[in-house]
């Protein structure tokens, strides 16, 4: 039978190894694109007009794109709950 000190070292070693494996797996799982098959599209704002002119009317606004597609008489929400 092993001594209690040896058992403690084994438990500490296994615990440390488990923590390292879990942290490595979590780092690997979180990626910038989250594993999706998408192409990144970076939209840059148009250049500002010369100083005497007013800025573009949509400057500073954010927009979102929905995935609602309309077919002949019905609509599809591709992955969204109604």
mmCIF file of C-alpha atoms in Angstrom:
data_model
loop_
_atom_site.group_PDB
_atom_site.id
_atom_site.type_symbol
_atom_site.label_atom_id
_atom_site.label_comp_id
_atom_site.label_asym_id
_atom_site.label_seq_id
_atom_site.Cartn_x
_atom_site.Cartn_y
_atom_site.Cartn_z
ATOM 1 C CA UNK A 1 0.000 0.000 0.000
ATOM 2 C CA UNK A 2 1.320 3.449 -0.915
ATOM 3 C CA UNK A 3 1.901 6.141 1.642
ATOM 4 C CA UNK A 4 -0.596 9.015 1.970
ATOM 5 C CA UNK A 5 2.046 11.479 0.746
ATOM 6 C CA UNK A 6 2.520 9.483 -2.478
ATOM 7 C CA UNK A 7 -1.243 9.359 -3.009
ATOM 8 C CA UNK A 8 -1.406 13.129 -2.566
ATOM 9 C CA UNK A 9 1.322 13.684 -5.186
ATOM 10 C CA UNK A 10 -0.467 11.392 -7.640
ATOM 11 C CA UNK A 11 -3.749 13.257 -7.132
ATOM 12 C CA UNK A 12 -2.056 16.642 -7.533
ATOM 13 C CA UNK A 13 -0.298 15.489 -10.708
ATOM 14 C CA UNK A 14 -3.492 14.100 -12.233
ATOM 15 C CA UNK A 15 -5.412 17.239 -11.307
ATOM 16 C CA UNK A 16 -2.786 19.493 -12.883
ATOM 17 C CA UNK A 17 -2.696 17.350 -16.042
ATOM 18 C CA UNK A 18 -6.503 17.509 -16.264
ATOM 19 C CA UNK A 19 -6.508 21.287 -15.889
ATOM 20 C CA UNK A 20 -3.876 21.644 -18.623
ATOM 21 C CA UNK A 21 -5.797 19.373 -21.006
ATOM 22 C CA UNK A 22 -9.096 21.182 -20.439
ATOM 23 C CA UNK A 23 -7.545 24.626 -20.880
ATOM 24 C CA UNK A 24 -5.816 23.500 -24.092
ATOM 25 C CA UNK A 25 -9.103 22.136 -25.453
ATOM 26 C CA UNK A 26 -10.983 25.343 -24.579
ATOM 27 C CA UNK A 27 -8.347 27.511 -26.277
ATOM 28 C CA UNK A 28 -8.552 25.339 -29.365
ATOM 29 C CA UNK A 29 -12.380 25.400 -29.453
ATOM 30 C CA UNK A 30 -12.765 29.196 -29.440
ATOM 31 C CA UNK A 31 -11.768 30.492 -32.845
ATOM 32 C CA UNK A 32 -12.437 33.796 -34.489
ATOM 33 C CA UNK A 33 -14.931 32.349 -36.981
ATOM 34 C CA UNK A 34 -16.384 29.828 -34.478
ATOM 35 C CA UNK A 35 -15.805 27.023 -36.995
ATOM 36 C CA UNK A 36 -18.466 28.288 -39.411
ATOM 37 C CA UNK A 37 -18.058 27.946 -43.158
ATOM 38 C CA UNK A 38 -18.330 31.620 -43.970
ATOM 39 C CA UNK A 39 -16.425 34.143 -45.989
ATOM 40 C CA UNK A 40 -15.550 37.275 -44.113
ATOM 41 C CA UNK A 41 -16.716 40.483 -45.677
ATOM 42 C CA UNK A 42 -15.195 43.673 -44.387
ATOM 43 C CA UNK A 43 -17.131 46.747 -45.406
ATOM 44 C CA UNK A 44 -15.195 49.951 -45.063
ATOM 45 C CA UNK A 45 -17.022 53.266 -44.987
ATOM 46 C CA UNK A 46 -16.619 55.515 -47.998
ATOM 47 C CA UNK A 47 -14.130 58.354 -47.661
ATOM 48 C CA UNK A 48 -15.525 61.500 -46.090
ATOM 49 C CA UNK A 49 -16.231 64.407 -48.434
ATOM 50 C CA UNK A 50 -14.176 67.574 -48.340
ATOM 51 C CA UNK A 51 -14.630 69.777 -45.218
ATOM 52 C CA UNK A 52 -17.157 72.285 -46.646
ATOM 53 C CA UNK A 53 -19.610 69.460 -47.465
ATOM 54 C CA UNK A 54 -21.762 67.699 -44.889
ATOM 55 C CA UNK A 55 -20.824 64.138 -43.818
ATOM 56 C CA UNK A 56 -22.587 61.168 -45.375
ATOM 57 C CA UNK A 57 -26.106 60.677 -43.932
ATOM 58 C CA UNK A 58 -25.456 57.062 -42.890
ATOM 59 C CA UNK A 59 -22.154 57.738 -41.137
ATOM 60 C CA UNK A 60 -22.034 56.193 -37.664
ATOM 61 C CA UNK A 61 -25.019 53.877 -38.152
ATOM 62 C CA UNK A 62 -24.862 50.081 -37.874
ATOM 63 C CA UNK A 63 -26.940 47.652 -39.892
ATOM 64 C CA UNK A 64 -27.785 43.955 -39.606
ATOM 65 C CA UNK A 65 -28.714 41.430 -42.273
ATOM 66 C CA UNK A 66 -31.565 38.979 -41.748
ATOM 67 C CA UNK A 67 -31.743 35.523 -43.273
ATOM 68 C CA UNK A 68 -35.428 35.681 -44.208
ATOM 69 C CA UNK A 69 -35.890 34.518 -47.792
ATOM 70 C CA UNK A 70 -39.213 34.971 -49.536
ATOM 71 C CA UNK A 71 -40.310 32.361 -52.036
ATOM 72 C CA UNK A 72 -43.377 32.559 -54.183
ATOM 73 C CA UNK A 73 -46.113 32.550 -51.453
ATOM 74 C CA UNK A 74 -44.256 31.496 -48.302
ATOM 75 C CA UNK A 75 -41.214 32.609 -46.371
ATOM 76 C CA UNK A 76 -38.318 30.621 -44.979
ATOM 77 C CA UNK A 77 -36.392 31.621 -41.860
ATOM 78 C CA UNK A 78 -33.327 29.367 -42.346
ATOM 79 C CA UNK A 79 -32.423 28.547 -38.770
ATOM 80 C CA UNK A 80 -34.481 31.119 -36.879
ATOM 81 C CA UNK A 81 -37.354 30.220 -34.618
ATOM 82 C CA UNK A 82 -40.608 31.856 -35.571
#
